[in-house]
Short mmCIF file of C-alpha atoms in Angstrom, two decimals:
data_model
loop_
_atom_site.label_atom_id
_atom_site.label_comp_id
_atom_site.label_asym_id
_atom_site.label_seq_id
_atom_site.Cartn_x
_atom_site.Cartn_y
_atom_site.Cartn_z
CA MET A 8 -148.45 30.12 30.05
CA THR A 9 -149.79 26.91 31.40
CA LEU A 10 -150.22 25.34 27.95
CA PHE A 11 -146.62 26.23 27.05
CA THR A 12 -145.35 24.71 30.21
CA LEU A 13 -147.26 21.45 29.75
CA SER A 14 -146.17 21.22 26.15
CA SER A 15 -142.60 21.88 27.13
CA LEU A 16 -142.73 19.31 29.87
CA TYR A 17 -144.18 16.73 27.48
CA SER A 18 -141.39 17.43 24.99
CA MET A 19 -138.74 17.19 27.66
CA ALA A 20 -140.18 13.91 28.96
CA LYS A 21 -140.25 12.51 25.43
CA VAL A 22 -136.62 13.48 24.92
CA GLY A 23 -135.69 11.93 28.29
CA LEU A 24 -137.41 8.68 27.47
CA THR A 25 -135.65 8.60 24.14
CA PHE A 26 -132.32 9.16 25.88
CA PHE A 27 -132.90 6.45 28.45
CA SER A 28 -134.09 4.08 25.76
CA GLY A 29 -130.87 4.68 23.77
CA ALA A 30 -128.73 4.28 26.87
CA ALA A 31 -130.42 1.00 27.74
CA THR A 32 -129.90 -0.29 24.23
CA ALA A 33 -126.22 0.67 24.39
CA LEU A 34 -125.86 -0.96 27.82
CA ILE A 35 -127.44 -4.19 26.57
CA ALA A 36 -125.15 -4.20 23.54
CA TYR A 37 -122.09 -3.55 25.69
CA THR A 38 -123.08 -6.30 28.11
CA ALA A 39 -123.46 -8.71 25.19
CA VAL A 40 -119.96 -7.83 24.00
CA LEU A 41 -118.55 -8.44 27.49
CA ASN A 42 -120.32 -11.80 27.73
CA LYS A 43 -119.02 -12.82 24.32
CA GLN A 44 -115.47 -11.87 25.29
CA ARG A 45 -115.84 -13.77 28.59
CA ARG A 46 -117.06 -16.88 26.76
CA LEU A 47 -114.18 -16.57 24.32
CA ARG A 48 -111.65 -16.33 27.18
CA VAL A 49 -113.15 -19.38 28.90
CA LYS A 50 -113.07 -21.36 25.65
CA THR A 51 -109.47 -20.30 25.01
CA ARG A 52 -108.45 -21.28 28.58
CA GLN A 53 -110.15 -24.65 28.21
CA SER A 54 -108.41 -25.20 24.89
CA ASP A 55 -105.03 -24.33 26.43
CA GLU A 56 -105.61 -26.71 29.32
CA ALA A 57 -106.57 -29.50 26.91
CA THR A 58 -103.38 -28.88 24.91
CA ARG A 59 -101.22 -29.00 28.05
CA ARG A 60 -102.97 -32.19 29.16
CA ASP A 61 -102.27 -33.81 25.79
CA LEU A 62 -98.63 -32.81 26.00
CA ARG A 63 -98.33 -34.29 29.50
CA GLU A 64 -99.80 -37.55 28.27
CA GLN A 65 -97.46 -37.65 25.29
CA HIS A 66 -94.41 -37.17 27.51
CA ALA A 67 -95.56 -39.40 30.35
CA PRO A 68 -92.28 -41.46 30.44
CA THR A 69 -90.43 -38.39 31.76
CA ASN A 70 -92.94 -37.91 34.57
CA ALA A 71 -91.58 -38.66 38.04
CA HIS A 72 -94.39 -41.12 38.66
CA TYR A 73 -93.70 -43.14 35.50
CA VAL A 74 -92.72 -46.75 36.19
CA PRO A 75 -90.79 -48.38 33.31
CA SER A 76 -91.82 -51.80 32.07
CA GLU A 77 -89.99 -54.77 33.50
CA GLU A 78 -90.75 -57.02 30.54
CA PRO A 79 -87.63 -58.67 29.06
CA HIS A 80 -87.94 -56.79 25.78
CA ALA A 81 -87.81 -53.47 27.66
CA LEU A 82 -84.50 -54.28 29.38
CA THR A 83 -81.19 -52.98 28.14
CA LEU A 84 -78.87 -55.99 28.07
CA LEU A 85 -75.10 -55.66 28.04
CA PRO A 86 -72.61 -58.44 27.17
CA LYS A 87 -70.27 -59.46 29.98
CA ALA A 88 -67.43 -61.97 30.22
CA GLU A 89 -64.98 -63.11 32.87
CA LEU A 90 -62.10 -65.53 32.39
CA LEU A 91 -60.55 -67.50 35.24
CA LEU A 92 -57.32 -69.44 34.64
CA SER A 93 -54.99 -71.40 36.89
CA ALA A 94 -51.91 -73.33 35.74
CA GLY A 95 -51.43 -76.77 37.26
CA PRO A 96 -48.11 -78.47 38.14
CA ARG A 97 -46.24 -80.14 35.29
CA LYS A 98 -46.49 -83.91 35.11
CA SER A 99 -42.97 -84.39 33.77
CA THR A 100 -39.42 -83.27 34.48
CA ARG A 101 -39.88 -80.03 32.55
CA ASP A 102 -39.37 -77.20 35.01
CA THR A 103 -42.33 -75.04 33.97
CA GLU A 104 -46.00 -75.14 34.81
CA LEU A 105 -48.47 -76.57 32.34
CA GLY A 106 -50.21 -73.41 31.10
CA GLU A 107 -51.90 -75.26 28.23
CA ASP A 108 -55.49 -74.23 28.89
CA VAL A 109 -56.50 -71.25 26.77
CA THR A 110 -59.81 -69.41 26.79
CA GLY A 111 -61.12 -66.28 25.13
CA THR A 112 -64.14 -64.21 24.13
CA VAL A 113 -65.27 -61.81 21.42
CA LEU A 114 -68.09 -59.47 22.52
CA THR A 115 -70.45 -57.32 20.51
CA SER A 116 -73.74 -55.68 21.49
CA GLU A 117 -75.65 -58.58 19.89
CA ARG A 118 -73.63 -61.73 20.67
CA ILE A 119 -70.76 -63.29 22.59
CA VAL A 120 -68.35 -65.82 21.07
CA PHE A 121 -66.45 -67.83 23.69
CA TRP A 122 -64.16 -70.85 23.80
CA VAL A 123 -62.17 -73.17 26.07
CA LEU A 124 -59.13 -75.06 24.72
CA ASP A 125 -57.47 -77.74 26.86
CA GLY A 126 -54.05 -78.62 25.47
CA THR A 127 -52.62 -82.09 26.01
CA SER A 128 -49.87 -81.88 28.61
CA ASP A 129 -47.85 -85.01 27.82
CA THR A 130 -47.13 -84.35 24.12
CA VAL A 131 -43.92 -83.27 22.42
CA VAL A 132 -42.34 -79.85 22.97
CA ILE A 133 -39.85 -78.61 20.37
CA SER A 134 -38.10 -75.39 21.33
CA SER A 135 -35.61 -73.00 19.79
CA SER A 136 -32.18 -72.42 21.31
CA GLN A 137 -33.70 -69.45 23.17
CA GLY A 138 -36.30 -71.72 24.78
CA ARG A 139 -39.21 -70.47 22.69
CA ASP A 140 -41.78 -73.12 21.77
CA LEU A 141 -41.86 -73.93 18.06
CA LEU A 142 -44.22 -76.87 18.39
CA SER A 143 -46.24 -77.78 21.49
CA SER A 144 -49.83 -78.29 22.57
CA ARG A 145 -49.72 -74.92 24.31
CA LEU A 146 -48.59 -73.21 21.10
CA PHE A 147 -51.29 -75.06 19.13
CA CYS A 148 -53.96 -73.80 21.56
CA LEU A 149 -52.66 -70.24 21.36
CA ALA A 150 -52.68 -70.38 17.55
CA ILE A 151 -56.30 -71.60 17.50
CA SER A 152 -57.33 -68.94 20.01
CA ALA A 153 -55.68 -66.18 17.96
CA ALA A 154 -57.48 -67.45 14.84
CA LEU A 155 -60.84 -67.46 16.67
CA HIS A 156 -60.30 -63.83 17.64
CA GLN A 157 -59.63 -62.89 14.02
CA LEU A 158 -62.41 -64.97 12.43
CA ALA A 159 -65.27 -64.75 14.96
CA HIS A 160 -67.07 -61.90 13.18
CA ARG A 161 -67.22 -63.85 9.89
CA TYR A 162 -69.22 -66.86 11.05
CA GLU A 163 -72.64 -67.50 12.57
CA ASP A 164 -72.12 -71.27 12.92
CA THR A 165 -69.72 -72.65 15.55
CA HIS A 166 -68.70 -75.70 13.52
CA GLN A 167 -67.72 -73.61 10.50
CA LEU A 168 -65.87 -71.15 12.75
CA ALA A 169 -63.97 -74.02 14.41
CA LYS A 170 -62.87 -75.51 11.09
CA ALA A 171 -61.64 -72.14 9.83
CA ALA A 172 -59.68 -71.58 13.05
CA PHE A 173 -58.07 -75.04 12.83
CA ASP A 174 -56.90 -74.34 9.28
CA ALA A 175 -55.48 -70.95 10.24
CA ALA A 176 -53.70 -72.40 13.28
CA ILE A 177 -52.07 -75.27 11.36
CA GLN A 178 -50.84 -72.78 8.78
CA GLN A 179 -49.20 -70.73 11.53
CA LEU A 180 -47.39 -73.84 12.81
CA ARG A 181 -46.30 -74.71 9.26
CA ASN A 182 -44.75 -71.25 9.01
CA HIS A 183 -42.72 -72.05 12.13
CA LEU A 184 -41.63 -75.31 10.55
CA GLU A 185 -40.40 -73.56 7.40
CA GLU A 186 -38.70 -70.78 9.34
CA HIS A 187 -36.88 -73.10 11.74
CA GLN A 188 -36.06 -76.09 9.54
CA ALA A 189 -32.66 -76.59 11.13
CA VAL A 190 -34.11 -76.88 14.63
CA PHE A 191 -36.78 -79.36 13.55
CA LYS A 192 -34.26 -81.42 11.55
CA SER A 193 -31.93 -81.63 14.53
CA PHE A 194 -34.80 -82.79 16.75
CA VAL A 195 -35.90 -85.46 14.25
CA GLU A 196 -32.37 -86.85 13.87
CA LYS A 197 -32.22 -87.50 17.60
CA GLU A 198 -35.49 -89.44 17.53
CA GLN A 199 -34.72 -92.10 14.92
CA GLN A 200 -37.38 -94.58 16.07
CA THR A 201 -40.36 -92.21 16.01
CA PRO A 202 -42.27 -91.73 12.71
CA HIS A 203 -44.30 -88.74 13.85
CA TRP A 204 -45.04 -86.44 16.79
CA ASP A 205 -48.42 -85.07 17.87
CA VAL A 206 -49.65 -82.00 19.71
CA SER A 207 -53.37 -81.72 20.44
CA THR A 208 -56.22 -80.01 22.25
CA THR A 209 -59.88 -80.33 23.06
CA MET A 210 -62.31 -77.53 22.24
CA LEU A 211 -65.57 -76.10 23.50
CA LEU A 212 -66.83 -73.24 21.33
CA GLY A 213 -70.07 -71.31 21.79
CA ILE A 214 -72.00 -68.36 20.38
CA LEU A 215 -74.58 -66.74 22.71
CA SER A 216 -76.92 -64.16 21.17
CA LYS A 217 -78.67 -61.29 22.92
CA THR A 218 -81.99 -62.97 22.12
CA GLY A 219 -80.99 -66.03 24.18
CA GLU A 220 -80.04 -68.39 21.34
CA LEU A 221 -76.99 -70.56 22.09
CA ASP A 222 -74.96 -72.60 19.59
CA LEU A 223 -72.36 -75.00 21.03
CA PHE A 224 -69.65 -77.10 19.40
CA ARG A 225 -67.49 -79.55 21.38
CA ILE A 226 -64.57 -81.87 20.74
CA GLY A 227 -63.42 -83.61 23.91
CA ASP A 228 -64.51 -83.32 27.52
CA SER A 229 -64.88 -79.64 28.42
CA LYS A 230 -68.35 -78.71 29.65
CA ALA A 231 -70.86 -75.88 29.67
CA ILE A 232 -73.67 -75.10 32.14
CA CYS A 233 -76.41 -72.81 30.83
CA PHE A 234 -78.92 -70.69 32.76
CA ASP A 235 -82.01 -68.73 31.77
CA ASP A 236 -82.97 -65.28 33.05
CA THR A 237 -84.49 -66.81 36.21
CA LYS A 238 -81.18 -68.62 36.94
CA GLN A 239 -82.65 -72.02 36.17
CA VAL A 240 -80.46 -74.54 34.33
CA VAL A 241 -81.18 -74.89 30.61
CA SER A 242 -80.25 -78.29 29.15
CA THR A 243 -78.53 -78.71 25.78
CA PRO A 244 -78.18 -81.79 23.56
CA ILE A 245 -74.52 -82.24 24.54
CA ASP A 246 -75.21 -82.41 28.29
CA GLN A 247 -75.96 -86.13 28.15
CA LYS A 248 -73.09 -87.04 25.84
CA PRO A 249 -70.01 -88.53 27.53
CA ALA A 250 -66.48 -87.30 26.97
CA SER A 251 -65.15 -88.35 23.58
CA ILE A 252 -62.78 -91.30 23.29
CA GLY A 253 -60.21 -92.00 20.60
CA LEU A 254 -59.99 -88.92 18.41
CA GLY A 255 -61.68 -86.71 20.99
CA ARG A 256 -59.05 -84.10 20.22
CA VAL A 257 -57.74 -82.03 17.36
CA TYR A 258 -54.17 -83.02 16.37
CA ALA A 259 -51.32 -81.26 14.65
CA ARG A 260 -48.91 -84.00 13.54
CA LEU A 261 -45.28 -83.51 12.57
CA VAL A 262 -44.32 -86.28 10.12
CA ARG A 263 -40.75 -87.38 9.46
CA GLY A 264 -39.64 -87.09 5.84
CA GLU A 265 -37.91 -85.01 3.22
CA PRO A 266 -39.33 -82.51 3.59
CA MET A 267 -40.98 -82.81 7.00
CA THR A 268 -44.72 -82.07 6.98
CA LEU A 269 -47.23 -80.83 9.52
CA GLU A 270 -50.75 -82.18 9.12
CA LEU A 271 -54.10 -81.45 10.80
CA TYR A 272 -56.25 -84.30 12.10
CA ALA A 273 -59.72 -83.37 13.32
CA PRO A 274 -62.56 -85.70 14.37
CA ASP A 275 -65.23 -86.26 11.74
CA ARG A 276 -67.60 -88.77 13.36
CA SER A 277 -70.81 -87.85 15.19
CA GLU A 278 -69.72 -89.51 18.44
CA GLN A 279 -66.63 -87.27 18.46
CA LEU A 280 -68.24 -84.03 17.33
CA HIS A 281 -70.87 -82.75 19.74
CA ARG A 282 -73.31 -80.10 18.54
CA GLY A 283 -75.91 -78.41 20.73
CA HIS A 284 -78.46 -75.62 20.52
CA ALA A 285 -80.65 -74.07 23.21
CA SER A 286 -83.04 -71.12 23.51
CA GLY A 287 -83.80 -68.81 26.42
CA VAL A 288 -80.18 -68.74 27.65
CA ARG A 289 -78.94 -65.67 29.51
CA ARG A 290 -75.72 -66.95 31.13
CA VAL A 291 -73.17 -69.70 30.35
CA ILE A 292 -70.29 -71.14 32.37
CA ALA A 293 -67.82 -73.14 30.23
CA PHE A 294 -64.80 -74.92 31.73
CA SER A 295 -62.08 -77.46 31.07
CA ASP A 296 -61.82 -80.85 32.79
CA GLY A 297 -59.35 -79.40 35.29
CA ILE A 298 -62.39 -78.09 37.19
CA GLY A 299 -63.09 -80.82 39.73
CA PRO A 300 -66.47 -82.50 40.35
CA GLY A 301 -67.01 -80.58 43.59
CA THR A 302 -66.52 -77.22 41.90
CA GLU A 303 -68.75 -78.31 39.01
CA GLN A 304 -71.56 -79.11 41.44
CA TYR A 305 -71.03 -75.75 43.10
CA LEU A 306 -71.25 -73.98 39.73
CA GLN A 307 -74.55 -75.63 38.87
CA ARG A 308 -76.13 -75.23 42.29
CA MET A 309 -74.99 -71.89 43.60
CA LEU A 310 -75.28 -69.70 40.52
CA GLY A 311 -78.96 -70.54 40.43
CA GLN A 312 -79.43 -69.46 44.06
CA ARG A 313 -77.18 -66.46 44.57
CA THR A 314 -76.43 -63.10 43.07
CA TYR A 315 -73.44 -62.87 40.79
CA GLY A 316 -71.36 -61.17 43.50
CA GLN A 317 -72.12 -63.91 46.05
CA PHE A 318 -71.40 -66.60 43.46
CA HIS A 319 -68.09 -65.03 42.52
CA ASP A 320 -67.03 -64.69 46.14
CA GLY A 321 -67.95 -68.29 46.88
CA LEU A 322 -66.10 -69.60 43.82
CA SER A 323 -62.93 -67.78 44.81
CA ARG A 324 -63.02 -69.52 48.21
CA THR A 325 -63.80 -73.02 46.91
CA PRO A 326 -60.87 -75.51 47.06
CA ASN A 327 -60.26 -77.09 43.66
CA LYS A 328 -58.09 -80.13 44.30
CA THR A 329 -57.05 -81.26 40.84
CA TYR A 330 -53.50 -81.41 39.53
CA ASP A 331 -54.29 -79.88 36.19
CA ASP A 332 -54.73 -76.57 34.44
CA LYS A 333 -58.10 -74.98 35.14
CA ALA A 334 -59.91 -72.69 32.72
CA LEU A 335 -63.37 -71.20 33.23
CA VAL A 336 -65.21 -68.57 31.23
CA LEU A 337 -68.44 -66.96 32.44
CA VAL A 338 -70.41 -65.10 29.75
CA SER A 339 -73.81 -63.45 30.01
CA PHE A 340 -76.16 -60.72 28.89
CA GLU A 341 -77.02 -58.76 32.04
CA ALA A 342 -79.61 -56.04 32.54
CA MET A 343 -78.04 -52.60 32.76
CA SER A 344 -78.20 -51.33 36.34
#
């Protein structure tokens, strides 16, 4: 009885030890699986965080704390232009104002073409019976301006653009001559002692690029003041050249004869044709000689010291005591606000 009991107890203990040994092995294996899964979750979480961090870095410009670059190449520049015109009193018995200054612009995203034409006020005016000008300095200026509008996109060089516009304008006046032969013939018959009649204008023509390159062409005495992006004056080769004398104008000449002819006379000498180029230009003010010396000094001094709004307000309040047409064009590439 005792032997059986001891043997049974030994067998039961052996079975129990075997059970506990198997349970421990299973527990260790299970724990290892849990640890492996935990490590995998941690690794996955770390990987996800790294991916999100990379995405944040890639899209940093949209972050609220991102500060955009203020370097010039990072700015968005837009072309702007403003034209200011004022007709002076006529210097003869004709009962209309002068109105012979003409200015204009053609703007694209990459460049601005601008011009100032100052028609001669004391030249002939030939009109139809309805009072419409058929030949006058004012009409000549308007014809050149219209041609510049049409041709500006075809030329990169101001001199070539000017010559093309002159040719187109003279052709327009010749069309008037052919269409209204009777009016012109009647006028010529009344002026037996005069061999020819002239109308004329000066010209300042410029092309300002978005990159700050400026090309200027001048016949006559209109002027341009150029500024860089810090509002400092930028000099050009034509700044030191005096107003042209002699053929410092472009002429359209009506010549008596059978038939009557209309010819173009443009300066061709270096002292009459002024060319200029400058770099680093952001803003240009171009104006005719009707702008007085006091206003010219204001333009050069105040635009470099004030904001555009302050400058504009001051210019509108500045007396300009000259008895002449006044034309001013302000062109610039300004940073988008």
